[in-house]
Amino acid sequence: MKSMLLPVLAFWVGCCPGGALAKQGPSLREPTAPPTPLGLPTLQPPPLPSPLGTPNGQVQPISRNGGRDRPEDRQLDWPQAWPTSKEVAHGAPAQPLAPGWKAPARPGLVQRKESPPAAWEQEQSHNKGLSPAQAPPQATVTMGVEAARPWAAKFRPLQTIRAPRAKGGAVASEEGQGRKAGGWEAKRRGLKPRKPLKGASRQPGQKKAHSRGHSGSSTLETTGRGRKRPGSRRGYRRGPADLGIMEQPMPSLPASCLLAQAAIACSNVKMKHVPALADPGLTTLYLAENEIAKIPAHTFLGLPNLEWLDLSKNKLDARGLHPHAFKNLTRLKRLNLDGNSLSTVPALPTSLQELKLNDNLLQGLQHSSFRGLSQLLTLEVEGNQLHDGNISPLAFQPLHNLLYLRLDRNRLRTIPPGLPASLQELHLGANVIEEVTEGALNRSRSLSVLVLSNNRLQEDRLAPRAWIDLPKLETLDLSHNQLVHVPSFLPRGLRRLTLHHNRIERIPGYVFAHMKPGLEFLHLSHNSLRADGIHGVSFLGLRASLAELLLDHNQLQAVPHGLLGLKGLQVLRLSHNKIRHVPLNSICDTRVTQDSNLISTHLDNNLIDRRRIPPTAFSCIRAYHSVVLQPQQGEGEGS
């Protein structure tokens, strides 16, 4: 009897999974949820809202079949395992969720939501044909890890071009809808999952971590040693609200490009054309130092919110750059076209605030070159082929708000006419300017900085009222010119005067007397000043204001007169002259006990015999180490 009963029982257990014996314990082939410890209360989470309108909002658990016990897995209490294929075949009802969830033990760790079955099968197509119960859940677990790392959110994906939703076949929601008709029913009927588009395949030896956001999804390629870097942004991905939407592949970017939340930087990667990007969230595109020679009209159609575009140091010319290439960039604020071969100013969006066209081949500025650019604040056209004859007097008329203008390294002989009244800073260095006429700056009453260095200016070619009435002019650079003495009729409110590398032989008396409140910085280095060229009244008007006086690299044989009257002086440089003596009361007034404000005094590289310096010559200086006396000329030869 026993020999007959045992085969019957074995057959009954094998063919009837819903029998009485099957209810006594879980199947060995099925993963079970971890038991809830006795005596410990469990927390019941509130129902989660479903993005696609699921009534219960339950969250599908993540499969742990075959996975290791990792620390990030311990943060979640897995309430239910996936049903086995055998249960699906027999139509067994789904087991209810466990009654409790553990609260996340680590702040910021988000409980991830499993993809629906149909989408989950599609992801498993890369796992060498393994069944859903056998495929390792590495990509799914990585999603939870990436969500816990704040730095991962810095990499923002490009918004890919999406095609219309595919018809047919219901797809379960991202939040999970149990075993709905469109998921496991498709598997039972033998329907094949959709194959990924070309370009979405992984390269060998790389894992991919899917990070989801509000505007799309991104791919982070996992390199060796667990480091992650942005991938090539190709293929398609699914977002929380984009299930069933097929995404067209985007062109690959070089591996050395840097990707940030709203920026792409591809500098010096030998790129020959601008990639056809489509991302409304992209605001910065840096493509400098490449080999881009052509930009068609449709290049930036997919970047309507771009604010900063850098195309400097490429191979663009008037033929390769389409006249309307920047037309649709209605929010562009900064455009850098330095270092190209442009001969004309291209058509520009009216939203532009900064334009750089340095080191091009511009042949002139017409009255329509800057049409509509009323918001432009900064304009740089340095290093071109501009001269007095090819700049229209109306060229700058549309620039009502221009603050900064750079015209260095051109062929200008005079200051261009028609400058905007709003201009605050004007750079005209390295031209061939020979004179400054009286009406050249009449309208520039907001000007505060004027740079005329490296020109051919002489004091007799400076009109007496060229700039004396400019109320806000505080900085004037006349270095590297042909001046023989400090020019008269300087602006009344001037604070910084730069005159180094001229031929100045003297400082006329009372030349600074009309200034109020007076100069703070006077740079007269590398000139031909002699002791008889500086008088006691040469610095009149600078008694309380002058803080820095540079007289190094001149022909001075003695300490200049008038230094005792400069009560606010802090920095004095007399090095590299021919001074032989430091007389008493030349730098410090020994007749008074008040300390000097000098914090740096340079008398090195002269002909001074330090043994003959009076003991009280520097008595007013608080720190003796601030006086530099060595080396002197000839000291190195005798030693």
XYZ file of C-alpha atoms in Angstrom:
639
model
C 0.000 0.000 0.000
C 2.814 2.417 0.835
C 4.541 1.686 -2.432
C 1.394 2.702 -4.317
C 0.593 5.740 -2.213
C 3.986 7.497 -2.575
C 3.891 7.824 -6.424
C 0.332 9.157 -6.250
C 1.281 11.820 -3.722
C 4.335 12.833 -5.768
C 2.222 13.182 -8.917
C -0.424 15.208 -7.025
C 2.165 17.683 -5.641
C 3.854 18.174 -9.036
C 0.765 18.815 -11.133
C -1.372 20.797 -8.716
C 0.477 23.928 -7.500
C -2.698 25.209 -5.934
C -3.239 22.090 -3.866
C -3.237 21.755 -0.162
C 0.402 20.903 0.147
C 1.397 23.820 -2.057
C -0.285 26.200 0.387
C 1.821 25.004 3.292
C 4.947 26.947 2.199
C 6.428 28.917 -0.636
C 7.910 27.266 -3.658
C 11.661 26.828 -3.681
C 11.733 28.309 -7.178
C 10.111 31.573 -6.088
C 11.818 34.437 -4.226
C 9.931 35.367 -1.106
C 9.565 38.679 0.652
C 11.556 39.066 3.863
C 9.376 38.329 6.880
C 8.266 41.150 9.121
C 9.823 40.763 12.584
C 7.332 39.801 15.246
C 6.460 42.420 17.757
C 7.635 45.365 15.594
C 5.064 47.791 14.190
C 5.058 48.330 10.447
C 4.301 51.535 8.596
C 1.673 51.596 5.901
C 2.598 54.236 3.281
C -0.131 56.449 1.829
C -1.245 55.532 -1.693
C 1.000 57.101 -4.290
C -0.625 59.101 -7.112
C -0.297 57.421 -10.467
C 0.791 59.536 -13.414
C -1.387 57.608 -15.811
C -4.441 57.447 -13.611
C -4.050 54.120 -11.808
C -6.729 53.748 -9.174
C -4.605 52.325 -6.372
C -1.194 53.850 -7.121
C 0.695 50.750 -5.923
C 4.404 50.547 -6.562
C 5.825 47.470 -8.219
C 8.846 46.082 -6.391
C 12.254 45.665 -7.942
C 13.336 42.169 -8.745
C 16.164 40.830 -6.625
C 16.574 37.430 -8.304
C 20.170 36.432 -8.279
C 21.338 39.770 -6.911
C 23.809 40.251 -4.097
C 22.849 41.663 -0.744
C 24.110 45.261 -1.189
C 23.900 48.098 1.352
C 21.591 50.149 -0.850
C 19.197 47.190 -1.070
C 18.902 47.052 2.717
C 17.426 50.549 2.758
C 14.139 49.255 1.319
C 11.837 46.518 2.497
C 10.857 44.531 -0.548
C 7.189 43.583 -0.023
C 6.634 41.184 -2.882
C 8.645 39.199 -5.418
C 7.826 38.796 -9.077
C 5.521 35.819 -9.837
C 7.096 32.849 -11.496
C 6.460 31.982 -15.088
C 4.558 28.904 -13.982
C 2.129 30.925 -11.910
C 1.523 33.199 -14.861
C 0.835 30.254 -17.097
C -1.797 28.847 -14.684
C -3.329 32.304 -14.077
C -2.626 32.292 -10.368
C -3.786 35.461 -8.633
C -1.137 37.982 -7.614
C -0.093 37.883 -3.995
C -1.018 41.018 -2.066
C 1.644 43.447 -1.028
C 3.213 42.999 2.354
C 1.440 45.053 5.014
C 4.394 47.340 5.811
C 7.327 49.273 4.392
C 10.430 50.368 6.243
C 11.166 54.094 6.164
C 14.361 54.942 4.253
C 17.282 54.893 6.678
C 19.327 57.390 4.632
C 17.996 60.870 3.747
C 17.692 61.541 0.063
C 17.452 57.859 -0.982
C 14.417 57.645 -3.190
C 12.510 54.416 -3.486
C 12.651 53.590 -7.157
C 9.636 52.501 -9.143
C 9.924 49.463 -11.387
C 9.190 49.748 -15.089
C 5.990 48.019 -16.284
C 6.303 44.451 -17.499
C 6.284 45.325 -21.192
C 8.983 47.909 -20.771
C 10.845 45.628 -18.377
C 11.017 42.899 -21.004
C 12.436 45.419 -23.439
C 15.271 46.263 -21.072
C 16.015 42.578 -20.579
C 16.603 42.151 -24.322
C 20.222 43.095 -23.694
C 20.780 40.326 -21.142
C 21.666 37.565 -23.581
C 18.125 36.238 -23.881
C 17.660 35.494 -20.187
C 14.164 35.168 -18.818
C 12.799 37.915 -16.596
C 13.285 35.813 -13.521
C 16.934 35.072 -14.355
C 18.194 38.454 -15.612
C 20.375 40.347 -13.127
C 18.800 43.619 -11.930
C 21.997 45.693 -12.097
C 20.568 48.593 -14.123
C 17.509 48.819 -11.893
C 19.504 48.960 -8.676
C 21.852 51.543 -10.162
C 18.839 53.791 -10.661
C 18.333 53.875 -6.927
C 21.993 54.630 -6.294
C 22.054 57.497 -8.782
C 18.976 59.005 -7.217
C 20.759 59.107 -3.865
C 23.771 61.009 -5.216
C 23.219 64.766 -5.500
C 25.978 65.246 -8.069
C 24.242 62.965 -10.525
C 21.493 65.555 -10.939
C 24.034 68.032 -12.357
C 24.177 66.137 -15.637
C 21.103 67.078 -17.581
C 20.160 65.176 -20.749
C 19.425 66.676 -24.106
C 15.738 66.744 -24.988
C 15.529 64.330 -27.856
C 13.063 64.589 -30.726
C 10.034 62.482 -29.968
C 7.761 60.741 -32.461
C 3.989 60.252 -31.967
C 2.814 57.590 -29.539
C 2.670 54.131 -31.059
C -0.811 52.666 -31.333
C -1.915 49.268 -30.163
C -1.002 47.318 -27.072
C -1.702 48.913 -23.717
C 1.326 49.697 -21.645
C 1.359 49.664 -17.860
C 2.146 52.941 -16.082
C 5.558 53.814 -14.602
C 4.120 53.868 -11.109
C 2.929 50.281 -11.539
C -0.523 48.886 -12.124
C -0.089 45.333 -10.991
C -0.542 42.758 -13.718
C -2.721 44.737 -16.124
C -3.924 43.456 -19.477
C -1.308 45.196 -21.625
C 1.708 43.735 -19.807
C 1.684 40.074 -18.798
C -1.096 39.298 -21.253
C 1.230 40.354 -24.066
C 3.858 37.980 -22.768
C 1.395 35.083 -22.549
C 0.286 35.651 -26.114
C 3.873 35.567 -27.346
C 4.063 39.182 -28.532
C 7.608 40.350 -29.163
C 8.848 43.506 -27.440
C 9.776 46.513 -29.568
C 13.429 46.524 -30.596
C 15.467 49.602 -29.706
C 16.405 52.080 -32.408
C 19.790 52.045 -34.042
C 22.314 53.931 -32.020
C 20.809 52.895 -28.691
C 22.971 49.806 -28.272
C 25.565 49.754 -25.581
C 29.226 49.538 -26.317
C 31.012 46.470 -24.983
C 32.182 46.659 -21.431
C 29.910 49.525 -20.396
C 26.929 49.630 -18.065
C 24.301 52.311 -18.274
C 22.543 54.009 -15.431
C 19.215 55.609 -16.261
C 18.532 58.858 -14.429
C 15.112 60.350 -14.918
C 14.137 64.022 -14.816
C 11.325 66.357 -15.690
C 12.477 67.076 -19.219
C 13.661 63.691 -20.385
C 16.199 61.026 -19.524
C 19.928 60.766 -19.744
C 22.564 58.099 -20.012
C 25.640 57.885 -17.829
C 28.282 55.503 -19.114
C 29.942 53.600 -16.330
C 33.674 53.399 -16.927
C 36.163 51.292 -15.053
C 36.353 51.462 -11.236
C 32.745 52.523 -10.894
C 33.149 56.081 -12.211
C 30.330 57.569 -14.231
C 30.521 60.096 -17.007
C 27.929 61.376 -19.440
C 27.341 59.123 -22.401
C 27.111 59.963 -26.042
C 23.432 61.015 -25.863
C 22.215 58.745 -28.569
C 19.403 56.238 -28.921
C 16.223 56.598 -26.874
C 15.144 56.328 -23.269
C 11.842 56.239 -21.436
C 10.780 58.865 -18.940
C 8.057 58.612 -16.298
C 5.448 60.164 -18.584
C 6.846 59.017 -21.929
C 6.073 55.304 -21.996
C 5.136 54.145 -25.459
C 6.855 57.156 -27.080
C 9.613 56.314 -29.516
C 12.506 58.795 -29.556
C 14.634 59.411 -32.604
C 18.398 59.054 -32.129
C 20.539 62.168 -31.735
C 24.011 62.626 -33.201
C 26.912 61.521 -31.075
C 29.173 64.056 -29.361
C 32.916 63.490 -28.983
C 33.917 61.723 -25.809
C 35.929 64.703 -24.561
C 32.903 67.026 -24.510
C 31.761 68.254 -21.120
C 28.066 68.044 -20.330
C 26.359 69.921 -17.516
C 22.771 70.589 -16.551
C 22.107 73.198 -19.250
C 25.479 73.445 -21.027
C 27.591 71.573 -23.562
C 31.307 72.340 -23.996
C 33.176 70.772 -26.917
C 36.416 72.739 -27.162
C 39.356 71.715 -29.350
C 37.896 68.374 -30.471
C 38.425 68.930 -34.231
C 34.695 69.277 -34.825
C 33.916 70.229 -38.430
C 30.236 71.090 -38.106
C 27.755 72.029 -35.405
C 25.812 68.913 -34.292
C 22.058 69.014 -34.899
C 20.970 69.343 -31.288
C 17.386 69.597 -30.061
C 17.008 70.577 -26.423
C 14.808 73.483 -25.276
C 16.565 73.410 -21.900
C 20.068 74.037 -23.281
C 21.295 77.585 -22.533
C 25.078 77.408 -23.118
C 26.916 75.932 -26.099
C 30.736 76.219 -26.194
C 32.312 75.102 -29.488
C 35.529 77.142 -29.516
C 38.830 76.053 -31.107
C 37.404 73.651 -33.657
C 37.325 73.434 -37.460
C 33.748 74.533 -38.100
C 33.572 76.233 -41.496
C 29.857 76.132 -42.317
C 26.686 76.896 -40.361
C 23.436 76.389 -42.311
C 20.242 78.289 -41.560
C 18.579 75.421 -39.661
C 21.512 74.636 -37.348
C 20.058 76.117 -34.151
C 16.350 75.451 -34.734
C 16.277 72.935 -31.884
C 17.815 75.328 -29.341
C 15.233 78.115 -28.927
C 16.365 79.016 -25.387
C 20.092 79.284 -26.045
C 21.626 82.262 -24.203
C 25.391 81.858 -24.659
C 27.054 80.667 -27.875
C 30.824 80.526 -28.335
C 32.128 79.808 -31.849
C 35.509 81.487 -31.458
C 38.643 80.235 -33.191
C 36.952 78.285 -35.955
C 37.060 78.653 -39.750
C 33.891 80.625 -40.377
C 33.715 83.157 -43.200
C 30.948 85.115 -44.883
C 30.190 82.271 -47.291
C 30.069 79.502 -44.716
C 27.923 81.386 -42.192
C 24.336 81.622 -43.402
C 22.931 85.163 -43.078
C 20.020 83.891 -40.957
C 21.867 81.277 -38.909
C 21.167 83.119 -35.635
C 17.693 84.402 -36.559
C 15.670 81.974 -34.424
C 17.837 82.446 -31.303
C 15.480 85.001 -29.823
C 16.915 84.628 -26.312
C 20.607 84.733 -27.192
C 22.505 87.176 -24.974
C 26.200 86.412 -25.541
C 27.799 85.573 -28.902
C 31.534 85.045 -29.387
C 32.819 84.901 -32.965
C 36.467 85.796 -32.235
C 39.239 84.343 -34.353
C 37.331 83.577 -37.541
C 37.506 85.020 -41.074
C 34.324 87.075 -41.201
C 34.446 90.093 -43.512
C 30.998 91.463 -42.608
C 28.839 91.545 -39.492
C 26.196 88.788 -39.772
C 22.496 89.276 -39.025
C 22.054 89.095 -35.265
C 19.113 88.574 -32.873
C 17.820 91.689 -31.161
C 18.153 90.076 -27.710
C 21.961 90.183 -27.889
C 23.797 91.884 -25.007
C 27.418 90.925 -25.738
C 29.024 90.584 -29.186
C 32.676 89.675 -29.796
C 34.103 89.891 -33.317
C 37.786 90.270 -32.470
C 40.493 89.014 -34.830
C 38.379 88.701 -37.953
C 38.630 90.353 -41.381
C 35.912 92.966 -41.043
C 36.135 95.432 -43.927
C 33.914 98.076 -42.356
C 30.939 98.934 -40.170
C 27.853 100.051 -42.088
C 24.829 101.912 -40.812
C 22.908 98.597 -40.828
C 25.597 96.441 -39.215
C 24.070 96.671 -35.730
C 20.454 97.326 -36.664
C 18.006 96.414 -33.914
C 20.673 95.765 -31.258
C 19.292 98.279 -28.797
C 19.998 95.904 -25.867
C 23.682 95.457 -26.700
C 25.959 96.341 -23.778
C 29.373 95.091 -24.935
C 30.858 95.283 -28.434
C 34.376 94.117 -29.309
C 35.770 94.454 -32.850
C 39.476 94.406 -32.040
C 42.046 93.222 -34.563
C 40.173 93.831 -37.833
C 40.728 96.023 -40.903
C 38.771 99.071 -39.788
C 39.904 102.593 -40.643
C 38.433 106.078 -40.802
C 37.005 105.551 -44.272
C 34.994 102.353 -43.722
C 33.201 103.189 -40.446
C 29.892 104.927 -41.048
C 29.028 107.844 -38.707
C 25.663 106.098 -38.199
C 27.130 102.652 -37.448
C 26.732 103.005 -33.667
C 23.423 104.871 -33.748
C 21.205 101.825 -32.933
C 23.301 100.995 -29.841
C 21.354 103.071 -27.335
C 22.547 101.113 -24.276
C 26.149 100.328 -25.243
C 28.543 100.561 -22.278
C 31.771 98.945 -23.497
C 33.405 99.379 -26.930
C 36.743 97.870 -27.966
C 38.350 98.965 -31.250
C 42.012 98.153 -30.540
C 44.461 96.941 -33.193
C 42.825 98.511 -36.224
C 43.967 101.313 -38.540
C 42.154 104.279 -37.039
C 43.758 107.720 -37.230
C 41.098 109.540 -35.224
C 38.436 108.648 -32.699
C 35.404 107.372 -34.658
C 32.472 109.792 -34.788
C 28.940 109.058 -33.653
C 29.788 107.186 -30.465
C 26.760 106.355 -28.266
C 26.006 108.757 -25.433
C 25.650 105.801 -23.054
C 29.258 104.650 -23.575
C 31.278 104.234 -20.368
C 34.465 102.480 -21.510
C 36.272 103.044 -24.824
C 39.406 101.138 -25.908
C 41.323 102.481 -28.927
C 44.791 101.108 -28.232
C 47.254 99.930 -30.886
C 45.919 102.099 -33.701
C 47.616 104.957 -35.554
C 45.710 107.803 -33.903
C 47.636 111.064 -34.224
C 45.199 113.618 -32.829
C 42.162 114.064 -30.610
C 39.844 116.731 -31.940
C 37.705 118.950 -29.787
C 34.337 117.471 -30.732
C 35.314 113.813 -30.882
C 34.001 113.006 -27.395
C 31.363 115.700 -26.992
C 28.460 113.242 -26.803
C 30.279 110.734 -24.576
C 29.552 112.448 -21.292
C 29.131 109.096 -19.508
C 32.664 107.994 -20.416
C 34.698 106.855 -17.396
C 37.567 104.886 -19.018
C 39.470 105.974 -22.145
C 42.416 103.947 -23.458
C 44.562 105.520 -26.207
C 47.780 103.593 -25.602
C 50.148 102.487 -28.394
C 49.260 105.278 -30.807
C 51.105 108.288 -32.252
C 49.780 111.048 -30.037
C 51.724 114.253 -29.422
C 50.735 116.918 -26.927
C 50.336 119.618 -29.607
C 47.769 117.423 -31.433
C 45.509 117.198 -28.365
C 42.757 119.817 -28.523
C 42.626 121.975 -25.357
C 39.024 121.064 -24.720
C 39.144 117.515 -26.043
C 38.187 115.925 -22.707
C 38.437 118.518 -19.952
C 34.654 118.769 -19.655
C 33.938 115.040 -19.456
C 32.547 114.904 -15.909
C 32.837 111.144 -15.334
C 36.194 110.387 -16.964
C 38.366 108.848 -14.225
C 40.884 106.667 -16.085
C 43.019 107.890 -19.003
C 45.720 105.711 -20.577
C 48.146 107.565 -22.874
C 51.042 105.132 -22.539
C 53.275 104.151 -25.478
C 52.822 107.396 -27.399
C 55.095 110.270 -28.394
C 54.406 112.794 -25.628
C 57.254 115.087 -24.529
C 55.599 116.518 -21.422
C 52.540 115.821 -19.340
C 49.594 117.165 -21.365
C 47.616 120.113 -20.093
C 43.836 120.425 -19.816
C 43.412 116.977 -18.362
C 39.898 115.951 -17.258
C 38.954 117.573 -13.956
C 37.713 114.406 -12.294
C 40.606 112.183 -13.410
C 41.803 109.640 -10.828
C 44.250 107.436 -12.769
C 46.706 108.775 -15.365
C 48.986 106.359 -17.214
C 51.876 107.943 -19.147
C 54.607 105.308 -19.112
C 56.732 104.584 -22.209
C 56.613 108.064 -23.698
C 59.334 110.681 -24.175
C 58.318 112.916 -21.290
C 61.092 115.193 -20.069
C 59.214 117.440 -17.662
C 56.106 117.869 -15.569
C 54.866 121.452 -16.038
C 53.926 123.415 -12.955
C 50.265 123.572 -11.961
C 49.368 120.954 -14.583
C 47.295 119.098 -11.939
C 46.083 122.139 -10.018
C 42.595 122.222 -11.578
C 41.749 118.623 -10.647
C 39.249 117.836 -7.927
C 39.473 115.759 -5.877
C 42.789 114.944 -7.630
C 44.797 112.042 -9.020
C 45.266 108.860 -7.035
C 47.595 107.072 -9.460
C 50.306 108.659 -11.635
C 52.420 106.326 -13.757
C 55.452 108.034 -15.382
C 57.839 105.094 -15.681
C 60.072 104.557 -18.737
C 60.355 108.204 -19.788
C 63.158 110.777 -20.005
C 62.499 112.767 -16.847
C 65.427 114.656 -15.356
C 65.730 116.371 -12.024
C 65.382 119.819 -13.550
C 62.166 118.737 -15.251
C 60.269 118.399 -11.953
C 59.572 121.527 -9.896
C 58.136 122.174 -6.475
C 54.793 123.113 -7.988
C 54.683 120.208 -10.413
C 52.528 118.145 -8.024
C 50.364 121.012 -6.833
C 46.797 119.834 -6.481
C 47.780 116.272 -5.521
C 48.730 116.919 -1.886
C 45.983 114.835 -0.270
C 44.879 112.588 -3.145
C 47.989 111.033 -4.726
C 48.643 107.538 -3.322
C 50.942 105.974 -5.931
C 53.748 107.704 -7.858
C 55.878 105.677 -10.267
C 59.028 107.435 -11.549
C 61.264 104.428 -12.161
C 63.335 103.948 -15.333
C 63.985 107.652 -15.972
C 67.057 109.912 -15.973
C 66.732 111.413 -12.471
C 70.034 112.388 -10.806
C 68.423 113.344 -7.480
C 65.270 112.773 -5.482
C 62.611 115.030 -7.102
C 61.376 118.160 -5.385
C 57.872 118.379 -4.069
C 57.616 114.889 -2.578
C 57.329 116.199 0.989
C 54.049 117.859 0.134
C 52.385 114.575 -0.922
C 50.854 113.686 2.440
C 48.738 110.825 1.095
C 51.567 109.079 -0.773
C 51.844 105.343 -0.035
C 53.907 103.904 -2.925
C 57.002 105.679 -4.327
C 59.230 104.130 -6.974
C 62.498 105.839 -7.912
C 64.427 102.720 -8.935
C 66.494 102.416 -12.137
C 67.536 106.074 -12.252
C 70.880 107.844 -11.697
C 70.286 109.099 -8.161
C 73.527 109.430 -6.110
C 72.346 110.983 -2.862
C 69.349 110.935 -0.532
C 69.523 114.338 1.156
C 67.979 115.058 4.531
C 64.356 116.191 4.313
C 63.973 114.899 0.746
C 61.643 112.020 1.609
C 60.955 112.525 5.326
C 60.525 115.900 6.994
C 62.571 115.642 10.159
C 61.147 118.916 11.432
C 57.849 117.246 12.234
C 57.156 114.160 14.287
C 54.294 112.857 12.203
C 54.783 109.496 10.525
C 54.517 109.155 6.758
C 51.910 107.048 4.962
C 54.616 105.432 2.805
C 54.436 101.654 2.841
C 56.714 100.976 -0.155
C 59.767 103.032 -1.195
C 62.052 101.754 -3.953
C 65.467 103.345 -4.515
C 67.279 100.279 -5.821
C 69.373 100.157 -9.014
C 70.696 103.713 -8.638
C 74.162 105.018 -7.817
C 73.567 105.552 -4.090
C 76.294 104.923 -1.548
C 74.274 103.546 1.351
C 76.969 104.486 3.865
C 76.420 108.167 3.124
C 72.653 108.156 3.706
C 71.751 110.319 6.756
C 70.499 108.218 9.695
C 67.211 110.099 9.838
C 66.571 110.175 6.086
C 63.780 107.567 6.431
C 62.785 108.271 10.037
C 59.144 108.952 9.134
C 58.655 105.501 7.610
C 57.163 103.068 10.096
C 58.600 99.814 8.692
C 62.262 99.924 7.757
C 61.949 96.828 5.533
C 59.581 98.752 3.231
C 62.576 100.832 2.025
C 64.376 98.980 -0.800
C 67.969 100.204 -1.347
C 69.721 97.234 -2.849
C 71.086 96.308 -5.167
C 72.705 99.440 -6.533
C 74.256 99.764 -9.961
C 77.817 98.427 -10.027
C 77.584 96.524 -6.734
C 77.470 93.154 -8.436
C 80.576 93.877 -10.492
C 82.884 94.649 -7.542
C 81.837 91.660 -5.438
